[in-house]
């Protein structure tokens, strides 16, 4: 068991660190912008606790740019897994894709790119659906 953890630590850290840092770099300025809004001042004036103000009022609106960045981060995560699988010799779609490109196996290359494209499109759809839950002003599928 420790051997598995020893060998998975560096690739896992490489993948997770890139995604986590991107979200944090977006969340901090977004929270700074939102905390100056009128509805946050109103929530504080009502006497709500600082935790309630930050979690229910500020963070919910600050998550919209983070959700946008998250989809970009997930796309980079999928693309980065191709590199991670190749560097660390892990079996997966990334290693398969690199091998197919080097061997000029076009059907396998097209299938791998198609799977990656479908994954990214599905993630975009999930992000658009998440917008409707994060911001009630955004309506999904309605004409204005």
mmCIF file of C-alpha atoms in Angstrom:
data_model
loop_
_atom_site.group_PDB
_atom_site.id
_atom_site.type_symbol
_atom_site.label_atom_id
_atom_site.label_comp_id
_atom_site.label_asym_id
_atom_site.label_seq_id
_atom_site.Cartn_x
_atom_site.Cartn_y
_atom_site.Cartn_z
ATOM 1 C CA UNK A 1 0.000 0.000 0.000
ATOM 2 C CA UNK A 2 2.773 2.443 0.845
ATOM 3 C CA UNK A 3 4.432 1.601 -2.457
ATOM 4 C CA UNK A 4 1.296 2.692 -4.329
ATOM 5 C CA UNK A 5 1.070 5.925 -2.326
ATOM 6 C CA UNK A 6 4.749 6.559 -2.918
ATOM 7 C CA UNK A 7 4.372 6.276 -6.683
ATOM 8 C CA UNK A 8 1.082 8.171 -6.947
ATOM 9 C CA UNK A 9 2.090 11.172 -4.816
ATOM 10 C CA UNK A 10 4.005 13.219 -7.408
ATOM 11 C CA UNK A 11 1.587 12.753 -10.348
ATOM 12 C CA UNK A 12 -1.417 13.404 -8.105
ATOM 13 C CA UNK A 13 0.207 16.521 -6.666
ATOM 14 C CA UNK A 14 1.085 17.724 -10.185
ATOM 15 C CA UNK A 15 -2.490 17.416 -11.397
ATOM 16 C CA UNK A 16 -4.253 18.679 -8.269
ATOM 17 C CA UNK A 17 -1.983 21.643 -7.639
ATOM 18 C CA UNK A 18 -2.631 23.191 -11.044
ATOM 19 C CA UNK A 19 -6.423 22.974 -10.677
ATOM 20 C CA UNK A 20 -6.491 24.159 -7.066
ATOM 21 C CA UNK A 21 -4.236 27.171 -7.564
ATOM 22 C CA UNK A 22 -6.281 28.426 -10.515
ATOM 23 C CA UNK A 23 -9.493 28.423 -8.484
ATOM 24 C CA UNK A 24 -7.852 30.206 -5.563
ATOM 25 C CA UNK A 25 -6.391 32.879 -7.839
ATOM 26 C CA UNK A 26 -9.893 33.633 -9.115
ATOM 27 C CA UNK A 27 -11.808 33.306 -5.822
ATOM 28 C CA UNK A 28 -9.822 35.843 -3.795
ATOM 29 C CA UNK A 29 -10.297 38.883 -6.083
ATOM 30 C CA UNK A 30 -13.876 37.837 -6.731
ATOM 31 C CA UNK A 31 -14.616 37.817 -2.983
ATOM 32 C CA UNK A 32 -12.891 41.203 -2.637
ATOM 33 C CA UNK A 33 -15.148 42.646 -5.344
ATOM 34 C CA UNK A 34 -18.324 41.134 -3.918
ATOM 35 C CA UNK A 35 -17.731 42.224 -0.308
ATOM 36 C CA UNK A 36 -18.039 45.853 -1.385
ATOM 37 C CA UNK A 37 -21.509 45.385 -2.876
ATOM 38 C CA UNK A 38 -24.671 46.882 -1.376
ATOM 39 C CA UNK A 39 -26.370 43.574 -0.603
ATOM 40 C CA UNK A 40 -23.403 42.550 1.585
ATOM 41 C CA UNK A 41 -23.647 45.842 3.502
ATOM 42 C CA UNK A 42 -27.405 45.265 3.867
ATOM 43 C CA UNK A 43 -26.852 41.763 5.232
ATOM 44 C CA UNK A 44 -24.372 43.136 7.766
ATOM 45 C CA UNK A 45 -26.789 45.941 8.682
ATOM 46 C CA UNK A 46 -29.489 43.346 9.370
ATOM 47 C CA UNK A 47 -27.204 41.964 12.067
ATOM 48 C CA UNK A 48 -26.372 38.655 10.412
ATOM 49 C CA UNK A 49 -23.211 36.943 11.577
ATOM 50 C CA UNK A 50 -20.080 37.503 9.511
ATOM 51 C CA UNK A 51 -20.004 33.801 8.609
ATOM 52 C CA UNK A 52 -23.576 33.945 7.288
ATOM 53 C CA UNK A 53 -22.854 37.102 5.323
ATOM 54 C CA UNK A 54 -19.741 35.613 3.748
ATOM 55 C CA UNK A 55 -21.158 32.157 3.024
ATOM 56 C CA UNK A 56 -24.744 32.897 1.975
ATOM 57 C CA UNK A 57 -24.411 36.310 0.383
ATOM 58 C CA UNK A 58 -20.843 36.954 -0.731
ATOM 59 C CA UNK A 59 -19.482 33.506 -1.581
ATOM 60 C CA UNK A 60 -22.495 32.488 -3.634
ATOM 61 C CA UNK A 61 -22.046 35.454 -5.978
ATOM 62 C CA UNK A 62 -18.265 35.147 -5.952
ATOM 63 C CA UNK A 63 -18.496 31.545 -7.171
ATOM 64 C CA UNK A 64 -19.739 32.529 -10.633
ATOM 65 C CA UNK A 65 -16.271 33.468 -11.983
ATOM 66 C CA UNK A 66 -14.810 30.483 -10.127
ATOM 67 C CA UNK A 67 -17.244 28.156 -11.922
ATOM 68 C CA UNK A 68 -16.134 29.644 -15.228
ATOM 69 C CA UNK A 69 -12.498 29.137 -14.308
ATOM 70 C CA UNK A 70 -13.225 25.620 -13.064
ATOM 71 C CA UNK A 71 -14.355 24.459 -16.492
ATOM 72 C CA UNK A 72 -11.200 25.867 -18.046
ATOM 73 C CA UNK A 73 -9.201 24.230 -15.273
ATOM 74 C CA UNK A 74 -10.886 20.877 -15.902
ATOM 75 C CA UNK A 75 -10.128 21.124 -19.609
ATOM 76 C CA UNK A 76 -6.488 21.814 -18.773
ATOM 77 C CA UNK A 77 -6.622 18.942 -16.279
ATOM 78 C CA UNK A 78 -7.724 16.546 -19.010
ATOM 79 C CA UNK A 79 -5.102 17.906 -21.382
ATOM 80 C CA UNK A 80 -2.512 17.790 -18.615
ATOM 81 C CA UNK A 81 -3.345 14.179 -17.849
ATOM 82 C CA UNK A 82 -2.081 13.327 -21.334
ATOM 83 C CA UNK A 83 1.297 14.741 -20.349
ATOM 84 C CA UNK A 84 1.244 13.219 -16.844
ATOM 85 C CA UNK A 85 0.400 9.754 -18.219
ATOM 86 C CA UNK A 86 3.197 10.001 -20.750
ATOM 87 C CA UNK A 87 5.812 11.259 -18.291
ATOM 88 C CA UNK A 88 4.973 8.766 -15.534
ATOM 89 C CA UNK A 89 4.190 5.840 -17.922
ATOM 90 C CA UNK A 90 0.652 5.346 -16.674
ATOM 91 C CA UNK A 91 -1.827 3.507 -18.862
ATOM 92 C CA UNK A 92 -4.703 5.730 -19.883
ATOM 93 C CA UNK A 93 -6.240 7.718 -22.704
ATOM 94 C CA UNK A 94 -3.345 10.171 -22.632
ATOM 95 C CA UNK A 95 -0.699 7.534 -23.157
ATOM 96 C CA UNK A 96 -2.898 5.891 -25.793
ATOM 97 C CA UNK A 97 -3.237 9.230 -27.589
ATOM 98 C CA UNK A 98 0.499 9.929 -27.582
ATOM 99 C CA UNK A 99 1.255 6.406 -28.820
ATOM 100 C CA UNK A 100 -1.348 6.687 -31.577
ATOM 101 C CA UNK A 101 0.039 10.041 -32.752
ATOM 102 C CA UNK A 102 3.609 8.715 -32.801
ATOM 103 C CA UNK A 103 2.542 5.587 -34.714
ATOM 104 C CA UNK A 104 0.287 7.633 -37.041
ATOM 105 C CA UNK A 105 -2.736 5.538 -36.105
ATOM 106 C CA UNK A 106 -5.391 7.994 -37.274
ATOM 107 C CA UNK A 107 -8.584 6.149 -36.225
ATOM 108 C CA UNK A 108 -7.364 5.783 -32.638
ATOM 109 C CA UNK A 109 -6.171 9.402 -32.607
ATOM 110 C CA UNK A 110 -9.548 10.625 -33.864
ATOM 111 C CA UNK A 111 -11.410 8.494 -31.322
ATOM 112 C CA UNK A 112 -9.265 9.764 -28.439
ATOM 113 C CA UNK A 113 -9.709 13.390 -29.490
ATOM 114 C CA UNK A 114 -13.449 12.789 -29.906
ATOM 115 C CA UNK A 115 -13.714 11.374 -26.377
ATOM 116 C CA UNK A 116 -11.764 14.325 -24.975
ATOM 117 C CA UNK A 117 -13.968 16.780 -26.893
ATOM 118 C CA UNK A 118 -17.167 15.122 -25.627
ATOM 119 C CA UNK A 119 -15.854 15.283 -22.054
ATOM 120 C CA UNK A 120 -15.133 19.003 -22.374
ATOM 121 C CA UNK A 121 -18.545 19.704 -23.949
ATOM 122 C CA UNK A 122 -20.302 17.806 -21.143
ATOM 123 C CA UNK A 123 -18.317 19.803 -18.587
ATOM 124 C CA UNK A 124 -19.405 23.034 -20.281
ATOM 125 C CA UNK A 125 -23.032 21.906 -20.053
ATOM 126 C CA UNK A 126 -22.636 21.074 -16.361
ATOM 127 C CA UNK A 127 -21.111 24.513 -15.786
ATOM 128 C CA UNK A 128 -24.022 26.229 -17.526
ATOM 129 C CA UNK A 129 -26.460 24.280 -15.382
ATOM 130 C CA UNK A 130 -24.462 25.183 -12.264
ATOM 131 C CA UNK A 131 -24.796 28.884 -13.181
ATOM 132 C CA UNK A 132 -28.562 28.627 -12.755
ATOM 133 C CA UNK A 133 -28.100 27.383 -9.193
ATOM 134 C CA UNK A 134 -25.392 29.900 -8.294
ATOM 135 C CA UNK A 135 -27.161 32.956 -9.684
ATOM 136 C CA UNK A 136 -30.970 32.966 -9.652
ATOM 137 C CA UNK A 137 -31.034 35.801 -12.209
ATOM 138 C CA UNK A 138 -29.706 33.399 -14.853
ATOM 139 C CA UNK A 139 -32.467 31.294 -16.357
ATOM 140 C CA UNK A 140 -31.633 28.114 -18.282
ATOM 141 C CA UNK A 141 -33.516 27.689 -21.538
ATOM 142 C CA UNK A 142 -35.837 30.700 -21.286
ATOM 143 C CA UNK A 143 -36.256 33.403 -23.906
ATOM 144 C CA UNK A 144 -35.967 36.994 -22.690
#
